[in-house]
PDB file of C-alpha atoms in Angstrom:
ATOM      1  CA  MET A 445     181.308-205.720 -33.771  1.00 83.00           C
ATOM      2  CA  SER A 446     179.298-203.190 -31.775  1.00 94.00           C
ATOM      3  CA  ALA A 447     175.547-202.713 -32.098  1.00 97.00           C
ATOM      4  CA  VAL A 448     175.545-199.717 -29.773  1.00 97.00           C
ATOM      5  CA  ARG A 449     178.319-197.430 -28.617  1.00 97.00           C
ATOM      6  CA  THR A 450     178.147-194.295 -26.491  1.00 97.00           C
ATOM      7  CA  ASP A 451     181.032-192.098 -25.456  1.00 97.00           C
ATOM      8  CA  ASP A 452     180.706-189.664 -22.551  1.00 97.00           C
ATOM      9  CA  LEU A 453     176.958-189.414 -23.224  1.00 98.00           C
ATOM     10  CA  THR A 454     175.276-186.646 -21.235  1.00 98.00           C
ATOM     11  CA  VAL A 455     171.586-185.700 -21.418  1.00 97.00           C
ATOM     12  CA  THR A 456     169.878-182.814 -19.656  1.00 96.00           C
ATOM     13  CA  TYR A 457     166.298-181.605 -19.310  1.00 94.00           C
ATOM     14  CA  GLY A 458     166.818-177.909 -18.812  1.00 92.00           C
ATOM     15  CA  SER A 459     168.907-177.669 -15.640  1.00 93.00           C
ATOM     16  CA  VAL A 460     168.197-181.294 -14.656  1.00 95.00           C
ATOM     17  CA  LEU A 461     170.948-183.835 -15.345  1.00 96.00           C
ATOM     18  CA  ALA A 462     169.311-187.033 -16.680  1.00 96.00           C
ATOM     19  CA  LEU A 463     172.406-188.954 -17.847  1.00 97.00           C
ATOM     20  CA  ASP A 464     175.933-188.173 -16.762  1.00 96.00           C
ATOM     21  CA  SER A 465     178.894-189.149 -18.962  1.00 96.00           C
ATOM     22  CA  VAL A 466     177.743-192.680 -19.862  1.00 97.00           C
ATOM     23  CA  THR A 467     180.195-194.693 -21.956  1.00 97.00           C
ATOM     24  CA  ILE A 468     179.179-198.208 -23.058  1.00 97.00           C
ATOM     25  CA  GLU A 469     179.716-200.636 -25.919  1.00 97.00           C
ATOM     26  CA  ILE A 470     177.132-203.331 -26.666  1.00 97.00           C
ATOM     27  CA  PRO A 471     178.174-206.255 -28.880  1.00 96.00           C
ATOM     28  CA  CYS A 472     175.963-207.235 -31.802  1.00 96.00           C
ATOM     29  CA  GLY A 473     173.519-210.031 -31.035  1.00 95.00           C
ATOM     30  CA  SER A 474     173.559-209.590 -27.270  1.00 96.00           C
ATOM     31  CA  SER A 475     170.709-209.049 -24.824  1.00 97.00           C
ATOM     32  CA  VAL A 476     171.107-206.172 -22.379  1.00 98.00           C
ATOM     33  CA  ALA A 477     169.012-205.243 -19.338  1.00 97.00           C
ATOM     34  CA  ILE A 478     169.061-201.676 -18.007  1.00 97.00           C
ATOM     35  CA  ILE A 479     168.224-201.523 -14.311  1.00 95.00           C
ATOM     36  CA  GLY A 480     168.275-198.829 -11.662  1.00 92.00           C
ATOM     37  CA  PRO A 481     165.994-196.763  -9.419  1.00 90.00           C
ATOM     38  CA  ASN A 482     163.205-194.591 -10.788  1.00 88.00           C
ATOM     39  CA  GLY A 483     164.565-191.426 -12.360  1.00 89.00           C
ATOM     40  CA  CYS A 484     168.002-192.968 -12.946  1.00 92.00           C
ATOM     41  CA  GLY A 485     167.887-192.407 -16.730  1.00 94.00           C
ATOM     42  CA  LYS A 486     166.728-195.778 -18.089  1.00 95.00           C
ATOM     43  CA  SER A 487     164.042-194.374 -20.388  1.00 94.00           C
ATOM     44  CA  THR A 488     166.221-191.402 -21.263  1.00 96.00           C
ATOM     45  CA  LEU A 489     169.028-193.685 -22.404  1.00 97.00           C
ATOM     46  CA  LEU A 490     166.688-195.769 -24.571  1.00 97.00           C
ATOM     47  CA  LYS A 491     165.123-192.688 -26.175  1.00 96.00           C
ATOM     48  CA  THR A 492     168.560-191.227 -26.836  1.00 97.00           C
ATOM     49  CA  LEU A 493     169.682-194.458 -28.520  1.00 97.00           C
ATOM     50  CA  ALA A 494     166.479-194.325 -30.598  1.00 96.00           C
ATOM     51  CA  GLY A 495     167.234-190.769 -31.703  1.00 95.00           C
ATOM     52  CA  ILE A 496     164.176-189.338 -29.950  1.00 95.00           C
ATOM     53  CA  ILE A 497     166.289-187.260 -27.552  1.00 96.00           C
ATOM     54  CA  THR A 498     169.343-185.216 -28.557  1.00 96.00           C
ATOM     55  CA  PRO A 499     172.217-185.451 -26.074  1.00 97.00           C
ATOM     56  CA  ALA A 500     173.706-182.353 -24.486  1.00 97.00           C
ATOM     57  CA  SER A 501     177.185-183.757 -25.157  1.00 97.00           C
ATOM     58  CA  GLY A 502     178.949-186.964 -26.062  1.00 97.00           C
ATOM     59  CA  THR A 503     178.273-189.323 -28.954  1.00 96.00           C
ATOM     60  CA  VAL A 504     175.874-192.148 -29.804  1.00 97.00           C
ATOM     61  CA  GLN A 505     176.348-194.779 -32.505  1.00 96.00           C
ATOM     62  CA  VAL A 506     173.708-197.427 -33.252  1.00 96.00           C
ATOM     63  CA  ASP A 507     173.839-200.127 -35.912  1.00 93.00           C
ATOM     64  CA  GLY A 508     171.157-199.157 -38.425  1.00 91.00           C
ATOM     65  CA  ARG A 509     167.828-197.675 -37.431  1.00 92.00           C
ATOM     66  CA  PRO A 510     166.716-199.090 -34.051  1.00 96.00           C
ATOM     67  CA  ALA A 511     163.128-200.041 -33.248  1.00 96.00           C
ATOM     68  CA  MET A 512     161.696-198.535 -30.053  1.00 95.00           C
ATOM     69  CA  VAL A 513     158.960-200.286 -28.064  1.00 95.00           C
ATOM     70  CA  LEU A 514     157.299-198.076 -25.461  1.00 86.00           C
ATOM     71  CA  GLN A 515     155.411-199.196 -22.369  1.00 83.00           C
ATOM     72  CA  SER A 516     151.686-199.788 -22.906  1.00 71.00           C
ATOM     73  CA  THR A 517     149.289-197.021 -21.869  1.00 68.00           C
ATOM     74  CA  ASP A 518     145.539-196.489 -22.022  1.00 62.00           C
ATOM     75  CA  VAL A 519     144.221-195.689 -25.498  1.00 63.00           C
ATOM     76  CA  ASP A 520     141.715-192.955 -26.306  1.00 65.00           C
ATOM     77  CA  ARG A 521     138.446-194.699 -27.206  1.00 65.00           C
ATOM     78  CA  SER A 522     137.776-192.081 -29.884  1.00 67.00           C
ATOM     79  CA  VAL A 523     140.800-193.297 -31.894  1.00 72.00           C
ATOM     80  CA  PRO A 524     139.457-195.839 -34.450  1.00 81.00           C
ATOM     81  CA  ILE A 525     142.528-198.048 -34.768  1.00 91.00           C
ATOM     82  CA  THR A 526     142.583-201.834 -34.879  1.00 95.00           C
ATOM     83  CA  VAL A 527     145.299-204.230 -33.770  1.00 96.00           C
ATOM     84  CA  ARG A 528     146.340-204.804 -37.404  1.00 96.00           C
ATOM     85  CA  ASP A 529     146.498-201.043 -38.014  1.00 95.00           C
ATOM     86  CA  ALA A 530     148.680-200.496 -34.955  1.00 95.00           C
ATOM     87  CA  VAL A 531     151.098-203.297 -35.819  1.00 97.00           C
ATOM     88  CA  ALA A 532     151.258-202.145 -39.457  1.00 95.00           C
ATOM     89  CA  MET A 533     152.445-198.706 -38.331  1.00 93.00           C
ATOM     90  CA  GLY A 534     155.825-200.325 -37.688  1.00 93.00           C
ATOM     91  CA  ARG A 535     156.252-200.659 -41.460  1.00 93.00           C
ATOM     92  CA  TYR A 536     155.822-196.931 -42.123  1.00 90.00           C
ATOM     93  CA  PRO A 537     159.566-196.072 -41.991  1.00 85.00           C
ATOM     94  CA  THR A 538     160.232-198.496 -44.868  1.00 83.00           C
ATOM     95  CA  LEU A 539     157.363-197.342 -47.094  1.00 83.00           C
ATOM     96  CA  GLY A 540     157.302-194.551 -49.627  1.00 70.00           C
ATOM     97  CA  PRO A 541     155.491-191.236 -49.100  1.00 70.00           C
ATOM     98  CA  LEU A 542     152.154-192.765 -50.155  1.00 71.00           C
ATOM     99  CA  ARG A 543     152.541-195.610 -47.642  1.00 75.00           C
ATOM    100  CA  ARG A 544     151.464-198.270 -50.082  1.00 87.00           C
ATOM    101  CA  PHE A 545     151.750-201.711 -48.538  1.00 91.00           C
ATOM    102  CA  ARG A 546     153.104-204.547 -50.639  1.00 91.00           C
ATOM    103  CA  PRO A 547     152.224-208.206 -50.025  1.00 94.00           C
ATOM    104  CA  ALA A 548     155.594-208.621 -48.294  1.00 94.00           C
ATOM    105  CA  ASP A 549     154.722-205.834 -45.839  1.00 94.00           C
ATOM    106  CA  TRP A 550     151.418-207.463 -44.885  1.00 95.00           C
ATOM    107  CA  ALA A 551     153.206-210.806 -44.534  1.00 97.00           C
ATOM    108  CA  THR A 552     155.614-209.190 -42.066  1.00 97.00           C
ATOM    109  CA  VAL A 553     152.700-207.716 -40.119  1.00 97.00           C
ATOM    110  CA  HIS A 554     150.888-211.065 -39.988  1.00 97.00           C
ATOM    111  CA  GLU A 555     154.017-212.897 -38.874  1.00 98.00           C
ATOM    112  CA  ALA A 556     154.583-210.431 -36.025  1.00 98.00           C
ATOM    113  CA  MET A 557     150.968-210.746 -34.856  1.00 98.00           C
ATOM    114  CA  THR A 558     151.206-214.536 -34.971  1.00 98.00           C
ATOM    115  CA  ARG A 559     154.413-214.578 -32.936  1.00 98.00           C
ATOM    116  CA  LEU A 560     152.802-212.380 -30.266  1.00 98.00           C
ATOM    117  CA  ALA A 561     149.581-214.456 -30.333  1.00 97.00           C
ATOM    118  CA  ILE A 562     147.385-211.503 -31.316  1.00 97.00           C
ATOM    119  CA  ASP A 563     146.521-212.575 -34.879  1.00 97.00           C
ATOM    120  CA  ASP A 564     143.023-213.565 -33.709  1.00 96.00           C
ATOM    121  CA  LEU A 565     142.588-209.971 -32.452  1.00 97.00           C
ATOM    122  CA  ALA A 566     143.586-208.342 -35.763  1.00 96.00           C
ATOM    123  CA  ASN A 567     140.284-206.550 -36.355  1.00 96.00           C
ATOM    124  CA  ARG A 568     139.612-205.601 -32.745  1.00 95.00           C
ATOM    125  CA  PRO A 569     139.961-201.922 -31.728  1.00 93.00           C
ATOM    126  CA  ILE A 570     143.001-201.634 -29.480  1.00 91.00           C
ATOM    127  CA  HIS A 571     141.127-199.751 -26.756  1.00 88.00           C
ATOM    128  CA  TYR A 572     139.189-202.995 -26.072  1.00 89.00           C
ATOM    129  CA  LEU A 573     142.384-204.902 -25.273  1.00 92.00           C
ATOM    130  CA  SER A 574     143.837-205.704 -21.876  1.00 92.00           C
ATOM    131  CA  GLY A 575     147.096-204.072 -20.839  1.00 91.00           C
ATOM    132  CA  GLY A 576     149.024-207.257 -21.625  1.00 94.00           C
ATOM    133  CA  GLN A 577     147.468-207.539 -25.066  1.00 95.00           C
ATOM    134  CA  ARG A 578     148.265-203.889 -25.840  1.00 94.00           C
ATOM    135  CA  GLN A 579     151.875-204.477 -24.832  1.00 95.00           C
ATOM    136  CA  ARG A 580     152.056-207.432 -27.194  1.00 96.00           C
ATOM    137  CA  VAL A 581     150.721-205.163 -29.971  1.00 96.00           C
ATOM    138  CA  LEU A 582     153.551-202.700 -29.315  1.00 96.00           C
ATOM    139  CA  VAL A 583     156.180-205.454 -29.350  1.00 97.00           C
ATOM    140  CA  ALA A 584     154.728-206.779 -32.610  1.00 97.00           C
ATOM    141  CA  GLN A 585     154.900-203.253 -34.023  1.00 96.00           C
ATOM    142  CA  GLY A 586     158.587-203.163 -33.094  1.00 96.00           C
ATOM    143  CA  LEU A 587     159.240-206.513 -34.781  1.00 97.00           C
ATOM    144  CA  THR A 588     157.727-205.354 -38.071  1.00 96.00           C
ATOM    145  CA  GLN A 589     160.483-202.758 -38.381  1.00 95.00           C
ATOM    146  CA  GLU A 590     162.958-205.632 -38.830  1.00 94.00           C
ATOM    147  CA  SER A 591     165.696-203.623 -37.118  1.00 95.00           C
ATOM    148  CA  SER A 592     168.954-205.115 -35.953  1.00 95.00           C
ATOM    149  CA  VAL A 593     168.555-203.319 -32.595  1.00 97.00           C
ATOM    150  CA  LEU A 594     165.343-203.555 -30.563  1.00 97.00           C
ATOM    151  CA  LEU A 595     164.899-201.105 -27.658  1.00 98.00           C
ATOM    152  CA  LEU A 596     162.165-201.863 -25.106  1.00 97.00           C
ATOM    153  CA  ASP A 597     161.085-199.603 -22.250  1.00 95.00           C
ATOM    154  CA  GLU A 598     159.854-201.808 -19.373  1.00 94.00           C
ATOM    155  CA  PRO A 599     157.849-204.121 -21.644  1.00 94.00           C
ATOM    156  CA  LEU A 600     157.062-206.616 -18.847  1.00 93.00           C
ATOM    157  CA  THR A 601     155.910-204.311 -16.046  1.00 89.00           C
ATOM    158  CA  GLY A 602     152.493-205.231 -14.663  1.00 87.00           C
ATOM    159  CA  LEU A 603     151.710-207.856 -17.304  1.00 92.00           C
ATOM    160  CA  ASP A 604     149.589-210.974 -16.937  1.00 93.00           C
ATOM    161  CA  VAL A 605     151.450-214.292 -16.873  1.00 95.00           C
ATOM    162  CA  ALA A 606     150.508-215.242 -20.449  1.00 95.00           C
ATOM    163  CA  SER A 607     151.613-211.945 -22.018  1.00 96.00           C
ATOM    164  CA  ARG A 608     154.826-211.935 -20.022  1.00 96.00           C
ATOM    165  CA  SER A 609     155.692-215.472 -21.148  1.00 96.00           C
ATOM    166  CA  ILE A 610     154.921-214.734 -24.812  1.00 97.00           C
ATOM    167  CA  ILE A 611     157.052-211.577 -24.862  1.00 97.00           C
ATOM    168  CA  LEU A 612     159.978-213.276 -23.116  1.00 96.00           C
ATOM    169  CA  ASP A 613     159.877-216.129 -25.634  1.00 96.00           C
ATOM    170  CA  VAL A 614     159.872-213.650 -28.546  1.00 97.00           C
ATOM    171  CA  LEU A 615     162.829-211.736 -27.101  1.00 96.00           C
ATOM    172  CA  ASP A 616     164.744-215.016 -26.758  1.00 95.00           C
ATOM    173  CA  GLU A 617     163.932-215.791 -30.404  1.00 96.00           C
ATOM    174  CA  GLU A 618     165.143-212.344 -31.487  1.00 96.00           C
ATOM    175  CA  LYS A 619     168.472-212.918 -29.755  1.00 94.00           C
ATOM    176  CA  LEU A 620     168.824-216.348 -31.387  1.00 94.00           C
ATOM    177  CA  GLY A 621     168.149-214.605 -34.705  1.00 94.00           C
ATOM    178  CA  GLY A 622     171.175-212.372 -34.147  1.00 94.00           C
ATOM    179  CA  ARG A 623     169.368-209.212 -33.096  1.00 96.00           C
ATOM    180  CA  THR A 624     170.448-207.000 -30.235  1.00 97.00           C
ATOM    181  CA  THR A 625     167.842-206.332 -27.539  1.00 97.00           C
ATOM    182  CA  VAL A 626     168.145-203.587 -24.920  1.00 98.00           C
ATOM    183  CA  THR A 627     165.405-203.701 -22.276  1.00 97.00           C
ATOM    184  CA  SER A 628     164.798-201.539 -19.220  1.00 96.00           C
ATOM    185  CA  THR A 629     163.400-203.268 -16.144  1.00 93.00           C
ATOM    186  CA  HIS A 630     162.843-202.994 -12.391  1.00 88.00           C
ATOM    187  CA  ASN A 631     163.022-206.761 -11.969  1.00 89.00           C
ATOM    188  CA  PHE A 632     166.303-208.379 -10.893  1.00 88.00           C
ATOM    189  CA  GLN A 633     165.236-211.806 -12.169  1.00 89.00           C
ATOM    190  CA  ASP A 634     164.479-210.403 -15.607  1.00 91.00           C
ATOM    191  CA  ALA A 635     167.842-208.638 -15.619  1.00 93.00           C
ATOM    192  CA  GLN A 636     169.611-211.906 -14.790  1.00 92.00           C
ATOM    193  CA  ARG A 637     168.211-213.461 -17.988  1.00 92.00           C
ATOM    194  CA  SER A 638     170.253-211.062 -20.116  1.00 96.00           C
ATOM    195  CA  ASP A 639     173.814-211.452 -21.382  1.00 96.00           C
ATOM    196  CA  LEU A 640     174.753-208.070 -19.944  1.00 97.00           C
ATOM    197  CA  VAL A 641     173.342-205.777 -17.264  1.00 97.00           C
ATOM    198  CA  LEU A 642     173.709-201.999 -17.266  1.00 97.00           C
ATOM    199  CA  LEU A 643     173.237-200.572 -13.767  1.00 96.00           C
ATOM    200  CA  LEU A 644     172.352-196.877 -13.834  1.00 96.00           C
ATOM    201  CA  ALA A 645     172.000-194.132 -11.236  1.00 94.00           C
ATOM    202  CA  THR A 646     172.104-191.195 -13.685  1.00 95.00           C
ATOM    203  CA  HIS A 647     175.768-192.127 -14.101  1.00 96.00           C
ATOM    204  CA  LEU A 648     176.994-195.595 -15.045  1.00 97.00           C
ATOM    205  CA  VAL A 649     177.434-197.689 -11.896  1.00 96.00           C
ATOM    206  CA  ALA A 650     178.421-200.962 -13.588  1.00 96.00           C
ATOM    207  CA  PHE A 651     178.126-202.743 -16.927  1.00 97.00           C
ATOM    208  CA  GLY A 652     178.875-206.391 -17.597  1.00 97.00           C
ATOM    209  CA  PRO A 653     177.590-209.937 -16.999  1.00 96.00           C
ATOM    210  CA  ALA A 654     174.737-210.171 -14.491  1.00 94.00           C
ATOM    211  CA  ASP A 655     176.745-212.103 -11.874  1.00 92.00           C
ATOM    212  CA  GLU A 656     179.361-209.339 -11.870  1.00 94.00           C
ATOM    213  CA  VAL A 657     176.951-206.368 -11.860  1.00 94.00           C
ATOM    214  CA  LEU A 658     174.158-207.511  -9.551  1.00 91.00           C
ATOM    215  CA  MET A 659     176.464-207.596  -6.532  1.00 89.00           C
ATOM    216  CA  GLU A 660     175.511-206.104  -3.176  1.00 84.00           C
ATOM    217  CA  ASP A 661     178.127-203.353  -3.247  1.00 87.00           C
ATOM    218  CA  GLN A 662     177.106-202.284  -6.770  1.00 90.00           C
ATOM    219  CA  LEU A 663     173.391-202.391  -5.971  1.00 89.00           C
ATOM    220  CA  HIS A 664     173.842-200.309  -2.833  1.00 86.00           C
ATOM    221  CA  LYS A 665     175.588-197.671  -4.941  1.00 89.00           C
ATOM    222  CA  ALA A 666     172.535-197.469  -7.208  1.00 89.00           C
ATOM    223  CA  PHE A 667     169.620-198.174  -4.864  1.00 86.00           C
ATOM    224  CA  GLY A 668     171.021-197.205  -1.470  1.00 79.00           C
ATOM    225  CA  GLY A 669     168.835-198.347   1.421  1.00 62.00           C
ATOM    226  CA  HIS A 670     166.046-199.470  -0.923  1.00 61.00           C
ATOM    227  CA  PHE A 671     167.912-202.687  -1.736  1.00 60.00           C
ATOM    228  CA  MET A 672     168.386-205.762   0.446  1.00 57.00           C
ATOM    229  CA  ARG A 673     169.204-209.459   0.161  1.00 59.00           C
ATOM    230  CA  ILE A 674     167.346-212.187   2.046  1.00 51.00           C
ATOM    231  CA  GLY A 675     169.157-215.472   1.542  1.00 55.00           C
ATOM    232  CA  SER A 676     169.680-215.834  -2.199  1.00 57.00           C
ATOM    233  CA  THR A 677     166.825-213.453  -3.039  1.00 60.00           C
ATOM    234  CA  LEU A 678     167.349-209.834  -4.058  1.00 60.00           C
ATOM    235  CA  LEU A 679     164.644-207.466  -2.843  1.00 60.00           C
ATOM    236  CA  LEU A 680     163.915-203.943  -4.000  1.00 61.00           C
ATOM    237  CA  SER A 681     161.617-201.587  -2.142  1.00 58.00           C
ATOM    238  CA  ASP A 682     161.571-198.278  -3.993  1.00 54.00           C
ATOM    239  CA  PRO A 683     159.207-195.699  -2.492  1.00 42.00           C
ATOM    240  CA  HIS A 684     158.624-194.304  -5.992  1.00 43.00           C
ATOM    241  CA  HIS A 685     157.748-197.712  -7.429  1.00 45.00           C
ATOM    242  CA  ASP A 686     155.116-200.095  -6.151  1.00 37.00           C
ATOM    243  CA  GLU A 687     156.851-203.381  -6.987  1.00 38.00           C
ATOM    244  CA  SER A 688     159.174-205.602  -4.969  1.00 34.00           C
ATOM    245  CA  HIS A 689     161.328-208.345  -6.544  1.00 34.00           C
TER     246      HIS A 689
END
């Protein structure tokens, strides 16, 4: 069974081609890493799968209503929202027009906060949190939607060690629970943890198991001269991105 299927998916921003004829099929219950240079279409693909962006052509099919987890950003200090409030927002799609929470909804919110180790921060305004803590809030918000497909846009970039470890453990648990996770990343080691790797360069370069996709010839097609191998280590030096892996 397929959790996600695209056929000849093309997305444009005005005259700019963001995704070019991407055709993929993701099995239910698998973990997928999307990797490629900046501007290759990683975020665009995730937002299209989430229904946020309408494709110019082609088709998209996703099992149920996917949950989208965005990358953490700074929060306006004038916004009076607590950690519990932010996580609870993930329940909104399942509530009625009056957004009345039932005990089961609050139980789901509490469970998500506990799994992301932010339950002790429930009443704290989110603008007082560190970047890693805010990212954990967003992942918890995604979990509360109880979707069969979880889409995450670079959830591990720039995180502290503790937050990174907690999020990775939760994603492993989601996969064991039969959910499909699709995560964009710049990190080759993170990509190698996944069942499947999708290598993008606006068009689809390769899609399959990590040891078949993260090959030098494939990576050179996507990254060009910004990729190199030293011994068994893959290195990426992208002038538009300040990380090396």
